[in-house]
PDB file of C-alpha atoms and ligand atoms in Angstrom:
ATOM      1  CA  MET A   3       0.000   0.000   0.000  1.00  0.00           C
ATOM      2  CA  ASN A   4       1.547   3.276  -1.098  1.00  0.00           C
ATOM      3  CA  LEU A   5      -0.671   6.217  -0.281  1.00  0.00           C
ATOM      4  CA  GLU A   6      -0.379   8.862  -3.025  1.00  0.00           C
ATOM      5  CA  PHE A   7      -0.022  12.619  -2.461  1.00  0.00           C
ATOM      6  CA  ILE A   8      -0.829  15.754  -4.417  1.00  0.00           C
ATOM      7  CA  THR A   9       0.838  19.150  -4.193  1.00  0.00           C
ATOM      8  CA  LEU A  10      -1.623  22.006  -3.692  1.00  0.00           C
ATOM      9  CA  ASN A  11      -1.261  25.427  -5.359  1.00  0.00           C
ATOM     10  CA  ASN A  12       0.751  26.779  -2.415  1.00  0.00           C
ATOM     11  CA  GLY A  13       3.186  23.847  -2.331  1.00  0.00           C
ATOM     12  CA  LEU A  14       1.502  21.961   0.549  1.00  0.00           C
ATOM     13  CA  LYS A  15       1.485  18.187   0.085  1.00  0.00           C
ATOM     14  CA  MET A  16      -1.854  16.528   0.784  1.00  0.00           C
ATOM     15  CA  PRO A  17      -2.725  12.798   0.901  1.00  0.00           C
ATOM     16  CA  MET A  18      -4.999  11.766  -1.988  1.00  0.00           C
ATOM     17  CA  LEU A  19      -7.254   9.850   0.419  1.00  0.00           C
ATOM     18  CA  GLY A  20      -8.397  10.640   3.941  1.00  0.00           C
ATOM     19  CA  LEU A  21     -11.055   9.567   6.416  1.00  0.00           C
ATOM     20  CA  GLY A  22     -14.406  11.398   6.351  1.00  0.00           C
ATOM     21  CA  THR A  23     -15.796  11.640   9.864  1.00  0.00           C
ATOM     22  CA  TYR A  24     -19.400  12.805   9.706  1.00  0.00           C
ATOM     23  CA  PRO A  25     -21.403  11.682  11.745  1.00  0.00           C
ATOM     24  CA  LEU A  26     -18.815   9.704  13.735  1.00  0.00           C
ATOM     25  CA  ASN A  27     -18.355  10.847  17.320  1.00  0.00           C
ATOM     26  CA  ARG A  28     -17.085   9.793  20.733  1.00  0.00           C
ATOM     27  CA  LEU A  29     -15.642   6.268  21.171  1.00  0.00           C
ATOM     28  CA  LYS A  30     -16.750   5.122  17.723  1.00  0.00           C
ATOM     29  CA  LEU A  31     -14.871   8.048  16.184  1.00  0.00           C
ATOM     30  CA  LEU A  32     -11.816   7.413  18.350  1.00  0.00           C
ATOM     31  CA  LYS A  33     -11.806   3.742  17.380  1.00  0.00           C
ATOM     32  CA  SER A  34     -12.275   4.538  13.666  1.00  0.00           C
ATOM     33  CA  ILE A  35      -9.393   7.027  13.612  1.00  0.00           C
ATOM     34  CA  TRP A  36      -7.183   4.590  15.511  1.00  0.00           C
ATOM     35  CA  ILE A  37      -7.966   1.808  13.018  1.00  0.00           C
ATOM     36  CA  ALA A  38      -7.519   4.188  10.093  1.00  0.00           C
ATOM     37  CA  GLN A  39      -4.152   5.502  11.253  1.00  0.00           C
ATOM     38  CA  ASN A  40      -2.901   1.986  11.927  1.00  0.00           C
ATOM     39  CA  ASN A  41      -3.831   1.054   8.375  1.00  0.00           C
ATOM     40  CA  GLY A  42      -2.156   3.853   6.470  1.00  0.00           C
ATOM     41  CA  TYR A  43      -4.480   6.869   6.754  1.00  0.00           C
ATOM     42  CA  ILE A  44      -2.811  10.123   7.738  1.00  0.00           C
ATOM     43  CA  SER A  45      -5.537  12.575   6.721  1.00  0.00           C
ATOM     44  CA  ILE A  46      -8.751  13.305   8.634  1.00  0.00           C
ATOM     45  CA  ASP A  47     -11.652  15.495   7.500  1.00  0.00           C
ATOM     46  CA  THR A  48     -13.933  17.231   9.981  1.00  0.00           C
ATOM     47  CA  SER A  49     -15.865  20.458  10.446  1.00  0.00           C
ATOM     48  CA  ARG A  50     -16.968  22.656  13.284  1.00  0.00           C
ATOM     49  CA  SER A  51     -20.530  21.690  12.364  1.00  0.00           C
ATOM     50  CA  TYR A  52     -19.907  17.924  12.741  1.00  0.00           C
ATOM     51  CA  GLY A  53     -19.698  18.414  16.510  1.00  0.00           C
ATOM     52  CA  ASN A  54     -16.815  15.917  16.768  1.00  0.00           C
ATOM     53  CA  GLU A  55     -13.688  18.106  16.883  1.00  0.00           C
ATOM     54  CA  LYS A  56     -13.240  17.463  20.610  1.00  0.00           C
ATOM     55  CA  TRP A  57     -13.125  13.703  20.066  1.00  0.00           C
ATOM     56  CA  ILE A  58     -10.846  14.133  17.065  1.00  0.00           C
ATOM     57  CA  GLY A  59      -8.554  16.058  19.422  1.00  0.00           C
ATOM     58  CA  ARG A  60      -8.618  13.107  21.833  1.00  0.00           C
ATOM     59  CA  SER A  61      -7.815  10.730  18.956  1.00  0.00           C
ATOM     60  CA  LEU A  62      -4.875  12.919  17.895  1.00  0.00           C
ATOM     61  CA  LYS A  63      -3.469  12.829  21.434  1.00  0.00           C
ATOM     62  CA  LEU A  64      -3.755   9.045  21.527  1.00  0.00           C
ATOM     63  CA  ILE A  65      -2.046   8.641  18.163  1.00  0.00           C
ATOM     64  CA  ASN A  66       0.671  11.098  19.069  1.00  0.00           C
ATOM     65  CA  LEU A  67       1.300   9.296  22.346  1.00  0.00           C
ATOM     66  CA  PHE A  68       1.374   5.717  21.081  1.00  0.00           C
ATOM     67  CA  ASN A  69       2.398   6.060  17.429  1.00  0.00           C
ATOM     68  CA  ASN A  70       4.196   9.416  17.412  1.00  0.00           C
ATOM     69  CA  GLN A  71       2.372  10.255  14.168  1.00  0.00           C
ATOM     70  CA  LYS A  72       1.268  13.708  13.079  1.00  0.00           C
ATOM     71  CA  LEU A  73      -1.894  13.690  10.978  1.00  0.00           C
ATOM     72  CA  PHE A  74      -3.061  16.020   8.181  1.00  0.00           C
ATOM     73  CA  ILE A  75      -6.129  17.725   9.654  1.00  0.00           C
ATOM     74  CA  THR A  76      -8.851  19.473   7.693  1.00  0.00           C
ATOM     75  CA  THR A  77     -11.552  21.403   9.482  1.00  0.00           C
ATOM     76  CA  LYS A  78     -14.132  23.899   8.281  1.00  0.00           C
ATOM     77  CA  LEU A  79     -15.635  27.258   9.071  1.00  0.00           C
ATOM     78  CA  GLY A  80     -19.327  26.672   9.871  1.00  0.00           C
ATOM     79  CA  ASN A  81     -22.203  28.802   8.611  1.00  0.00           C
ATOM     80  CA  SER A  82     -23.271  30.044  12.018  1.00  0.00           C
ATOM     81  CA  ASP A  83     -19.703  31.272  12.602  1.00  0.00           C
ATOM     82  CA  GLN A  84     -19.687  32.933   9.188  1.00  0.00           C
ATOM     83  CA  ARG A  85     -22.824  34.816  10.197  1.00  0.00           C
ATOM     84  CA  LYS A  86     -21.236  35.909  13.476  1.00  0.00           C
ATOM     85  CA  GLY A  87     -18.445  37.403  11.350  1.00  0.00           C
ATOM     86  CA  ASN A  88     -15.443  36.473  13.500  1.00  0.00           C
ATOM     87  CA  VAL A  89     -13.493  33.841  11.574  1.00  0.00           C
ATOM     88  CA  ARG A  90     -10.431  34.134  13.823  1.00  0.00           C
ATOM     89  CA  LYS A  91     -12.555  33.228  16.856  1.00  0.00           C
ATOM     90  CA  ALA A  92     -14.116  30.281  14.996  1.00  0.00           C
ATOM     91  CA  LEU A  93     -10.701  28.916  14.011  1.00  0.00           C
ATOM     92  CA  LYS A  94      -9.340  29.431  17.531  1.00  0.00           C
ATOM     93  CA  GLU A  95     -12.310  27.518  18.979  1.00  0.00           C
ATOM     94  CA  SER A  96     -11.831  24.676  16.467  1.00  0.00           C
ATOM     95  CA  MET A  97      -8.122  24.523  17.328  1.00  0.00           C
ATOM     96  CA  ASP A  98      -8.881  24.460  21.053  1.00  0.00           C
ATOM     97  CA  ARG A  99     -11.303  21.567  20.559  1.00  0.00           C
ATOM     98  CA  LEU A 100      -8.784  19.767  18.351  1.00  0.00           C
ATOM     99  CA  GLY A 101      -5.970  20.478  20.822  1.00  0.00           C
ATOM    100  CA  VAL A 102      -3.693  21.907  18.103  1.00  0.00           C
ATOM    101  CA  ASN A 103      -2.193  25.294  17.281  1.00  0.00           C
ATOM    102  CA  TYR A 104      -2.052  24.662  13.531  1.00  0.00           C
ATOM    103  CA  VAL A 105      -4.555  23.167  11.092  1.00  0.00           C
ATOM    104  CA  ASP A 106      -3.280  21.799   7.775  1.00  0.00           C
ATOM    105  CA  LEU A 107      -6.322  22.798   5.748  1.00  0.00           C
ATOM    106  CA  TYR A 108      -9.078  25.246   6.695  1.00  0.00           C
ATOM    107  CA  LEU A 109     -12.136  25.208   4.430  1.00  0.00           C
ATOM    108  CA  MET A 110     -15.196  27.413   4.223  1.00  0.00           C
ATOM    109  CA  HIS A 111     -18.018  24.889   4.605  1.00  0.00           C
ATOM    110  CA  TRP A 112     -20.580  26.649   2.384  1.00  0.00           C
ATOM    111  CA  PRO A 113     -20.718  29.754   0.155  1.00  0.00           C
ATOM    112  CA  ASN A 114     -23.067  31.482   2.580  1.00  0.00           C
ATOM    113  CA  PRO A 115     -24.399  34.109   0.121  1.00  0.00           C
ATOM    114  CA  ASP A 116     -24.222  37.148   2.406  1.00  0.00           C
ATOM    115  CA  THR A 117     -20.877  36.448   3.994  1.00  0.00           C
ATOM    116  CA  TYR A 118     -18.598  34.293   1.862  1.00  0.00           C
ATOM    117  CA  ILE A 119     -16.446  37.072   0.417  1.00  0.00           C
ATOM    118  CA  ALA A 120     -15.931  38.723   3.811  1.00  0.00           C
ATOM    119  CA  SER A 121     -15.197  35.340   5.405  1.00  0.00           C
ATOM    120  CA  TRP A 122     -12.626  34.549   2.717  1.00  0.00           C
ATOM    121  CA  LYS A 123     -10.787  37.807   3.354  1.00  0.00           C
ATOM    122  CA  GLN A 124     -10.491  36.873   7.028  1.00  0.00           C
ATOM    123  CA  MET A 125      -9.316  33.370   6.113  1.00  0.00           C
ATOM    124  CA  GLU A 126      -6.593  34.933   3.956  1.00  0.00           C
ATOM    125  CA  VAL A 127      -5.263  36.826   6.983  1.00  0.00           C
ATOM    126  CA  LEU A 128      -5.181  33.665   9.106  1.00  0.00           C
ATOM    127  CA  TYR A 129      -3.327  31.838   6.327  1.00  0.00           C
ATOM    128  CA  LYS A 130      -0.776  34.644   6.013  1.00  0.00           C
ATOM    129  CA  GLU A 131      -0.186  34.454   9.762  1.00  0.00           C
ATOM    130  CA  GLY A 132       0.706  30.770   9.349  1.00  0.00           C
ATOM    131  CA  LEU A 133      -2.109  29.433  11.528  1.00  0.00           C
ATOM    132  CA  VAL A 134      -3.227  27.117   8.709  1.00  0.00           C
ATOM    133  CA  GLY A 135      -1.266  25.315   5.998  1.00  0.00           C
ATOM    134  CA  ALA A 136      -3.762  26.117   3.235  1.00  0.00           C
ATOM    135  CA  ILE A 137      -7.221  27.623   2.819  1.00  0.00           C
ATOM    136  CA  GLY A 138      -9.989  26.458   0.552  1.00  0.00           C
ATOM    137  CA  VAL A 139     -13.719  26.190   0.060  1.00  0.00           C
ATOM    138  CA  CYS A 140     -16.481  23.609  -0.131  1.00  0.00           C
ATOM    139  CA  ASN A 141     -19.644  23.460  -2.177  1.00  0.00           C
ATOM    140  CA  PHE A 142     -18.623  26.293  -4.506  1.00  0.00           C
ATOM    141  CA  HIS A 143     -20.164  26.300  -7.963  1.00  0.00           C
ATOM    142  CA  LYS A 144     -18.332  28.057 -10.776  1.00  0.00           C
ATOM    143  CA  HIS A 145     -20.320  31.265 -10.233  1.00  0.00           C
ATOM    144  CA  HIS A 146     -19.316  31.376  -6.547  1.00  0.00           C
ATOM    145  CA  LEU A 147     -15.667  30.936  -7.494  1.00  0.00           C
ATOM    146  CA  GLU A 148     -15.835  33.580 -10.231  1.00  0.00           C
ATOM    147  CA  LYS A 149     -17.188  36.091  -7.732  1.00  0.00           C
ATOM    148  CA  LEU A 150     -14.645  35.067  -5.099  1.00  0.00           C
ATOM    149  CA  LEU A 151     -11.674  35.251  -7.471  1.00  0.00           C
ATOM    150  CA  LYS A 152     -12.566  38.844  -8.397  1.00  0.00           C
ATOM    151  CA  GLU A 153     -12.034  39.831  -4.749  1.00  0.00           C
ATOM    152  CA  ALA A 154      -9.511  37.275  -3.532  1.00  0.00           C
ATOM    153  CA  GLU A 155      -5.812  37.776  -3.025  1.00  0.00           C
ATOM    154  CA  ILE A 156      -5.286  34.050  -2.481  1.00  0.00           C
ATOM    155  CA  VAL A 157      -6.742  31.424  -4.823  1.00  0.00           C
ATOM    156  CA  PRO A 158      -8.429  28.618  -2.829  1.00  0.00           C
ATOM    157  CA  ALA A 159      -6.210  25.534  -2.656  1.00  0.00           C
ATOM    158  CA  ILE A 160      -9.199  23.161  -2.581  1.00  0.00           C
ATOM    159  CA  ASN A 161     -12.856  23.018  -3.579  1.00  0.00           C
ATOM    160  CA  GLN A 162     -14.454  20.123  -1.663  1.00  0.00           C
ATOM    161  CA  ILE A 163     -17.661  19.096  -3.452  1.00  0.00           C
ATOM    162  CA  GLU A 164     -20.076  16.216  -3.743  1.00  0.00           C
ATOM    163  CA  LEU A 165     -18.616  14.058  -6.493  1.00  0.00           C
ATOM    164  CA  HIS A 166     -19.076  10.427  -7.549  1.00  0.00           C
ATOM    165  CA  PRO A 167     -19.715   8.616 -10.835  1.00  0.00           C
ATOM    166  CA  LEU A 168     -23.344   9.792 -10.933  1.00  0.00           C
ATOM    167  CA  LEU A 169     -22.254  13.401 -10.301  1.00  0.00           C
ATOM    168  CA  THR A 170     -18.918  13.762 -12.051  1.00  0.00           C
ATOM    169  CA  GLN A 171     -18.871  17.588 -12.042  1.00  0.00           C
ATOM    170  CA  GLU A 172     -16.702  17.759 -15.173  1.00  0.00           C
ATOM    171  CA  PRO A 173     -17.332  21.438 -16.064  1.00  0.00           C
ATOM    172  CA  LEU A 174     -16.509  22.494 -12.491  1.00  0.00           C
ATOM    173  CA  ARG A 175     -13.459  20.212 -12.450  1.00  0.00           C
ATOM    174  CA  ASP A 176     -12.209  21.792 -15.687  1.00  0.00           C
ATOM    175  CA  TYR A 177     -12.797  25.302 -14.363  1.00  0.00           C
ATOM    176  CA  CYS A 178     -11.018  24.561 -11.065  1.00  0.00           C
ATOM    177  CA  LYS A 179      -8.099  22.992 -12.932  1.00  0.00           C
ATOM    178  CA  SER A 180      -7.741  26.138 -15.055  1.00  0.00           C
ATOM    179  CA  LYS A 181      -7.476  28.202 -11.851  1.00  0.00           C
ATOM    180  CA  GLY A 182      -5.156  25.846  -9.959  1.00  0.00           C
ATOM    181  CA  ILE A 183      -7.852  24.755  -7.494  1.00  0.00           C
ATOM    182  CA  GLN A 184      -7.635  21.100  -6.430  1.00  0.00           C
ATOM    183  CA  ILE A 185     -10.920  19.170  -6.342  1.00  0.00           C
ATOM    184  CA  GLU A 186     -11.720  17.008  -3.308  1.00  0.00           C
ATOM    185  CA  SER A 187     -14.722  14.674  -3.432  1.00  0.00           C
ATOM    186  CA  TYR A 188     -17.126  14.213  -0.561  1.00  0.00           C
ATOM    187  CA  SER A 189     -19.793  11.502  -0.459  1.00  0.00           C
ATOM    188  CA  PRO A 190     -17.496   9.673  -2.924  1.00  0.00           C
ATOM    189  CA  VAL A 191     -19.529   6.447  -2.698  1.00  0.00           C
ATOM    190  CA  ALA A 192     -22.781   8.465  -2.649  1.00  0.00           C
ATOM    191  CA  ARG A 193     -23.466   7.042   0.805  1.00  0.00           C
ATOM    192  CA  MET A 194     -23.778   3.623  -0.863  1.00  0.00           C
ATOM    193  CA  ASP A 195     -26.830   4.642  -2.896  1.00  0.00           C
ATOM    194  CA  PRO A 196     -27.881   1.413  -4.709  1.00  0.00           C
ATOM    195  CA  LYS A 197     -28.310   3.377  -7.935  1.00  0.00           C
ATOM    196  CA  LEU A 198     -24.539   3.852  -7.891  1.00  0.00           C
ATOM    197  CA  ILE A 199     -23.359   0.689  -6.184  1.00  0.00           C
ATOM    198  CA  GLU A 200     -25.402  -1.663  -8.388  1.00  0.00           C
ATOM    199  CA  ASN A 201     -24.319  -0.010 -11.633  1.00  0.00           C
ATOM    200  CA  PRO A 202     -23.392  -2.838 -14.075  1.00  0.00           C
ATOM    201  CA  LEU A 203     -20.200  -1.174 -15.361  1.00  0.00           C
ATOM    202  CA  LEU A 204     -18.890  -0.743 -11.802  1.00  0.00           C
ATOM    203  CA  VAL A 205     -19.943  -4.278 -10.864  1.00  0.00           C
ATOM    204  CA  ASN A 206     -18.084  -5.672 -13.919  1.00  0.00           C
ATOM    205  CA  LEU A 207     -14.942  -3.696 -13.113  1.00  0.00           C
ATOM    206  CA  SER A 208     -15.173  -4.912  -9.556  1.00  0.00           C
ATOM    207  CA  LYS A 209     -15.121  -8.512 -10.822  1.00  0.00           C
ATOM    208  CA  LYS A 210     -12.305  -7.785 -13.294  1.00  0.00           C
ATOM    209  CA  TYR A 211      -9.974  -6.298 -10.659  1.00  0.00           C
ATOM    210  CA  ASN A 212     -11.177  -8.411  -7.746  1.00  0.00           C
ATOM    211  CA  LYS A 213     -11.952  -5.212  -5.852  1.00  0.00           C
ATOM    212  CA  THR A 214     -15.243  -3.988  -4.381  1.00  0.00           C
ATOM    213  CA  VAL A 215     -17.385  -1.364  -6.129  1.00  0.00           C
ATOM    214  CA  PRO A 216     -16.404   1.298  -3.531  1.00  0.00           C
ATOM    215  CA  GLN A 217     -12.743   0.513  -4.262  1.00  0.00           C
ATOM    216  CA  ILE A 218     -13.324   0.918  -8.025  1.00  0.00           C
ATOM    217  CA  ILE A 219     -14.983   4.293  -7.389  1.00  0.00           C
ATOM    218  CA  LEU A 220     -12.213   5.480  -5.066  1.00  0.00           C
ATOM    219  CA  ARG A 221      -9.554   4.376  -7.570  1.00  0.00           C
ATOM    220  CA  TRP A 222     -11.429   6.317 -10.280  1.00  0.00           C
ATOM    221  CA  ASN A 223     -11.015   9.405  -8.062  1.00  0.00           C
ATOM    222  CA  ILE A 224      -7.262   8.801  -7.835  1.00  0.00           C
ATOM    223  CA  GLU A 225      -6.920   8.285 -11.621  1.00  0.00           C
ATOM    224  CA  ASN A 226      -8.724  11.618 -12.097  1.00  0.00           C
ATOM    225  CA  LYS A 227      -6.385  13.301  -9.565  1.00  0.00           C
ATOM    226  CA  ILE A 228      -9.300  13.972  -7.216  1.00  0.00           C
ATOM    227  CA  VAL A 229      -8.568  13.920  -3.485  1.00  0.00           C
ATOM    228  CA  THR A 230     -11.212  11.837  -1.718  1.00  0.00           C
ATOM    229  CA  ILE A 231     -12.487  11.305   1.848  1.00  0.00           C
ATOM    230  CA  PRO A 232     -14.770   8.254   2.155  1.00  0.00           C
ATOM    231  CA  LYS A 233     -16.355   7.896   5.580  1.00  0.00           C
ATOM    232  CA  SER A 234     -16.588   4.582   7.359  1.00  0.00           C
ATOM    233  CA  GLY A 235     -16.911   3.610  10.989  1.00  0.00           C
ATOM    234  CA  THR A 236     -16.515  -0.107  10.207  1.00  0.00           C
ATOM    235  CA  LYS A 237     -13.079  -1.717  10.556  1.00  0.00           C
ATOM    236  CA  ASN A 238     -13.051  -3.840   7.394  1.00  0.00           C
ATOM    237  CA  ARG A 239     -14.442  -0.983   5.266  1.00  0.00           C
ATOM    238  CA  ILE A 240     -11.974   1.562   6.644  1.00  0.00           C
ATOM    239  CA  ILE A 241      -9.195  -0.831   5.605  1.00  0.00           C
ATOM    240  CA  GLU A 242     -10.872  -1.677   2.285  1.00  0.00           C
ATOM    241  CA  ASN A 243     -11.212   1.987   1.300  1.00  0.00           C
ATOM    242  CA  ILE A 244      -7.488   2.681   1.475  1.00  0.00           C
ATOM    243  CA  ASP A 245      -6.567  -0.572  -0.249  1.00  0.00           C
ATOM    244  CA  ILE A 246      -6.704   1.040  -3.694  1.00  0.00           C
ATOM    245  CA  PHE A 247      -3.074   1.891  -4.386  1.00  0.00           C
ATOM    246  CA  ASP A 248      -2.110  -1.489  -5.830  1.00  0.00           C
ATOM    247  CA  PHE A 249      -4.071  -1.400  -9.099  1.00  0.00           C
ATOM    248  CA  LYS A 250      -4.922   0.995 -11.927  1.00  0.00           C
ATOM    249  CA  LEU A 251      -7.962   1.417 -14.164  1.00  0.00           C
ATOM    250  CA  THR A 252      -7.250   1.902 -17.870  1.00  0.00           C
ATOM    251  CA  SER A 253      -7.879   5.348 -19.354  1.00  0.00           C
ATOM    252  CA  ASP A 254     -10.756   3.836 -21.313  1.00  0.00           C
ATOM    253  CA  GLU A 255     -12.345   2.529 -18.095  1.00  0.00           C
ATOM    254  CA  VAL A 256     -11.881   5.917 -16.424  1.00  0.00           C
ATOM    255  CA  GLU A 257     -13.665   7.499 -19.387  1.00  0.00           C
ATOM    256  CA  GLN A 258     -16.497   4.953 -19.240  1.00  0.00           C
ATOM    257  CA  ILE A 259     -17.031   5.786 -15.554  1.00  0.00           C
ATOM    258  CA  ASN A 260     -16.918   9.519 -16.362  1.00  0.00           C
ATOM    259  CA  ASN A 261     -19.781   8.848 -18.763  1.00  0.00           C
ATOM    260  CA  LEU A 262     -22.055   7.494 -16.003  1.00  0.00           C
ATOM    261  CA  ASN A 263     -22.801  11.063 -14.971  1.00  0.00           C
ATOM    262  CA  GLU A 264     -26.480  11.904 -14.407  1.00  0.00           C
ATOM    263  CA  ASP A 265     -25.990  15.051 -12.300  1.00  0.00           C
ATOM    264  CA  TYR A 266     -27.527  12.976  -9.508  1.00  0.00           C
ATOM    265  CA  ARG A 267     -27.002  14.431  -6.026  1.00  0.00           C
ATOM    266  CA  VAL A 268     -27.371  12.625  -2.725  1.00  0.00           C
ATOM    267  CA  ARG A 269     -26.563  15.794  -0.740  1.00  0.00           C
ATOM    268  CA  TYR A 270     -27.616  19.449  -0.974  1.00  0.00           C
ATOM    269  CA  ASN A 271     -27.231  21.700  -3.989  1.00  0.00           C
ATOM    270  CA  PRO A 272     -25.399  24.869  -2.856  1.00  0.00           C
ATOM    271  CA  ASP A 273     -27.805  26.968  -4.944  1.00  0.00           C
ATOM    272  CA  THR A 274     -30.955  25.720  -3.219  1.00  0.00           C
ATOM    273  CA  VAL A 275     -29.837  24.633   0.268  1.00  0.00           C
ATOM    274  CA  ASP A 276     -31.198  26.392   3.348  1.00  0.00           C
ATOM    275  CA  TYR A 277     -28.032  27.994   4.736  1.00  0.00           C
ATOM    276  CA  TYR A 278     -29.520  28.041   8.231  1.00  0.00           C
ATOM    277  CA  LYS A 279     -29.808  24.236   8.214  1.00  0.00           C
ATOM    278  CA  VAL A 280     -26.320  23.174   7.042  1.00  0.00           C
TER     279      VAL A 280
HETATM  280  N1  LIG B 321     -18.057  19.742   2.716  1.00  0.00           N
HETATM  281  C1  LIG B 321     -19.253  19.229   2.845  1.00  0.00           C
HETATM  282  O1  LIG B 321     -20.270  19.941   2.733  1.00  0.00           O
HETATM  283  C2  LIG B 321     -19.419  17.771   3.118  1.00  0.00           C
HETATM  284  C3  LIG B 321     -20.683  17.183   2.955  1.00  0.00           C
HETATM  285  C4  LIG B 321     -20.815  15.819   3.197  1.00  0.00           C
HETATM  286  C5  LIG B 321     -19.707  15.078   3.597  1.00  0.00           C
HETATM  287  N2  LIG B 321     -18.488  15.682   3.782  1.00  0.00           N
HETATM  288  C6  LIG B 321     -17.309  14.900   4.230  1.00  0.00           C
HETATM  289  O2  LIG B 321     -17.127  13.820   3.346  1.00  0.00           O
HETATM  290  C7  LIG B 321     -17.126  12.589   4.077  1.00  0.00           C
HETATM  291  C8  LIG B 321     -17.644  11.454   3.222  1.00  0.00           C
HETATM  292  O3  LIG B 321     -18.922  11.710   2.719  1.00  0.00           O
HETATM  293  P1  LIG B 321     -20.249  10.990   3.257  1.00  0.00           P
HETATM  294  O4  LIG B 321     -20.025  10.488   4.637  1.00  0.00           O
HETATM  295  O5  LIG B 321     -21.356  11.921   3.006  1.00  0.00           O
HETATM  296  O6  LIG B 321     -20.480   9.792   2.250  1.00  0.00           O
HETATM  297  P2  LIG B 321     -19.680   8.500   1.736  1.00  0.00           P
HETATM  298  O7  LIG B 321     -18.284   8.505   2.210  1.00  0.00           O
HETATM  299  O8  LIG B 321     -19.957   8.435   0.278  1.00  0.00           O
HETATM  300  O9  LIG B 321     -20.501   7.315   2.378  1.00  0.00           O
HETATM  301  C9  LIG B 321     -20.438   6.965   3.729  1.00  0.00           C
HETATM  302  C10 LIG B 321     -21.340   5.763   3.942  1.00  0.00           C
HETATM  303  O10 LIG B 321     -20.924   4.688   3.098  1.00  0.00           O
HETATM  304  C11 LIG B 321     -20.593   3.549   3.871  1.00  0.00           C
HETATM  305  N3  LIG B 321     -19.344   2.989   3.316  1.00  0.00           N
HETATM  306  C12 LIG B 321     -18.163   3.626   3.165  1.00  0.00           C
HETATM  307  N4  LIG B 321     -17.263   2.803   2.593  1.00  0.00           N
HETATM  308  C13 LIG B 321     -17.895   1.622   2.390  1.00  0.00           C
HETATM  309  C14 LIG B 321     -17.484   0.369   1.844  1.00  0.00           C
HETATM  310  N5  LIG B 321     -16.244   0.178   1.392  1.00  0.00           N
HETATM  311  N6  LIG B 321     -18.411  -0.639   1.776  1.00  0.00           N
HETATM  312  C15 LIG B 321     -19.666  -0.450   2.238  1.00  0.00           C
HETATM  313  N7  LIG B 321     -20.106   0.708   2.773  1.00  0.00           N
HETATM  314  C16 LIG B 321     -19.228   1.740   2.849  1.00  0.00           C
HETATM  315  C17 LIG B 321     -20.402   4.016   5.303  1.00  0.00           C
HETATM  316  O11 LIG B 321     -20.849   3.010   6.164  1.00  0.00           O
HETATM  317  P3  LIG B 321     -20.153   2.603   7.569  1.00  0.00           P
HETATM  318  O12 LIG B 321     -19.688   3.866   8.230  1.00  0.00           O
HETATM  319  O13 LIG B 321     -21.267   1.929   8.291  1.00  0.00           O
HETATM  320  O14 LIG B 321     -19.031   1.679   7.243  1.00  0.00           O
HETATM  321  C18 LIG B 321     -21.302   5.238   5.359  1.00  0.00           C
HETATM  322  O15 LIG B 321     -22.627   4.868   5.680  1.00  0.00           O
HETATM  323  C19 LIG B 321     -17.965  12.933   5.305  1.00  0.00           C
HETATM  324  O16 LIG B 321     -17.816  12.002   6.340  1.00  0.00           O
HETATM  325  C20 LIG B 321     -17.448  14.296   5.622  1.00  0.00           C
HETATM  326  O17 LIG B 321     -16.191  14.214   6.282  1.00  0.00           O
HETATM  327  C21 LIG B 321     -18.337  17.012   3.512  1.00  0.00           C
END
């Protein structure tokens, strides 16, 4: 198993695969992170709004103590904190819960329409002060990014979006590539939606490579240079999801999976979501 890395637009190296943690919490979260780290994961994705930063902090302490391993931590600026307008305070509170004084990647969780430009400007200051290794966004459509880039001094390092073979997001991927913004996929296995998992092409590839359908999908992310963060709280699946660095899909197979797109979302569309609920 050789975990792959990508270099972000500011030179920071990020693992291509990490552990998603929503809605894991407490001992189940601690156990999942322990299993993950002992099986090759070094990147963990959380958010202020997942309510689990405190238990991630406890997991980090445990791993530091017993394995002397530093992990790549992503957390996010929540919407309620965006509305309060004090991004520095929000980051400080996340860091206190995580028990760290540096976060590798700080993302804006949603393009909260009234506040996202102002929030970004504050995130830029925190990045320049060295409190975070990189800053980025989540759930930004092209029009959000266009507006942001007109005002921004720093180009987001990451856009974390819902992405899987039924929602391939190719126009947004192309746009982000042209601006140097790395795509990161959330809900990469579409929360195991049968419409995705029972797809005949994916099932056939799974038989061909003797890998599971989730592994085929995660490998497709890697072939497309998409960072991905599958969530699992189950030991064998946590291990299975990172066991994807020992095979390759052909470019033709990657293209066939790209063509499964139906613009099918399992999570919220940033243009229609209720920003008070997420
Ligand atoms: N920025 C955002 O707005 C945003 C939004 C959503 C999610 N995220 C992040 O992205 C992460 C992943 O997305 P997600 O949790 O929505 O969806 P996901 O990773 O596509 O799916 C998670 C679900 O799939 C199951 N699963 C995972 N791997 C499996 C495997 N190999 N075989 C069978 N079942 C498997 C898990 O079950 P078990 O746990 O029972 O194993 C869990 O129920 C989140 O945890 C979070 O960190 C970010």
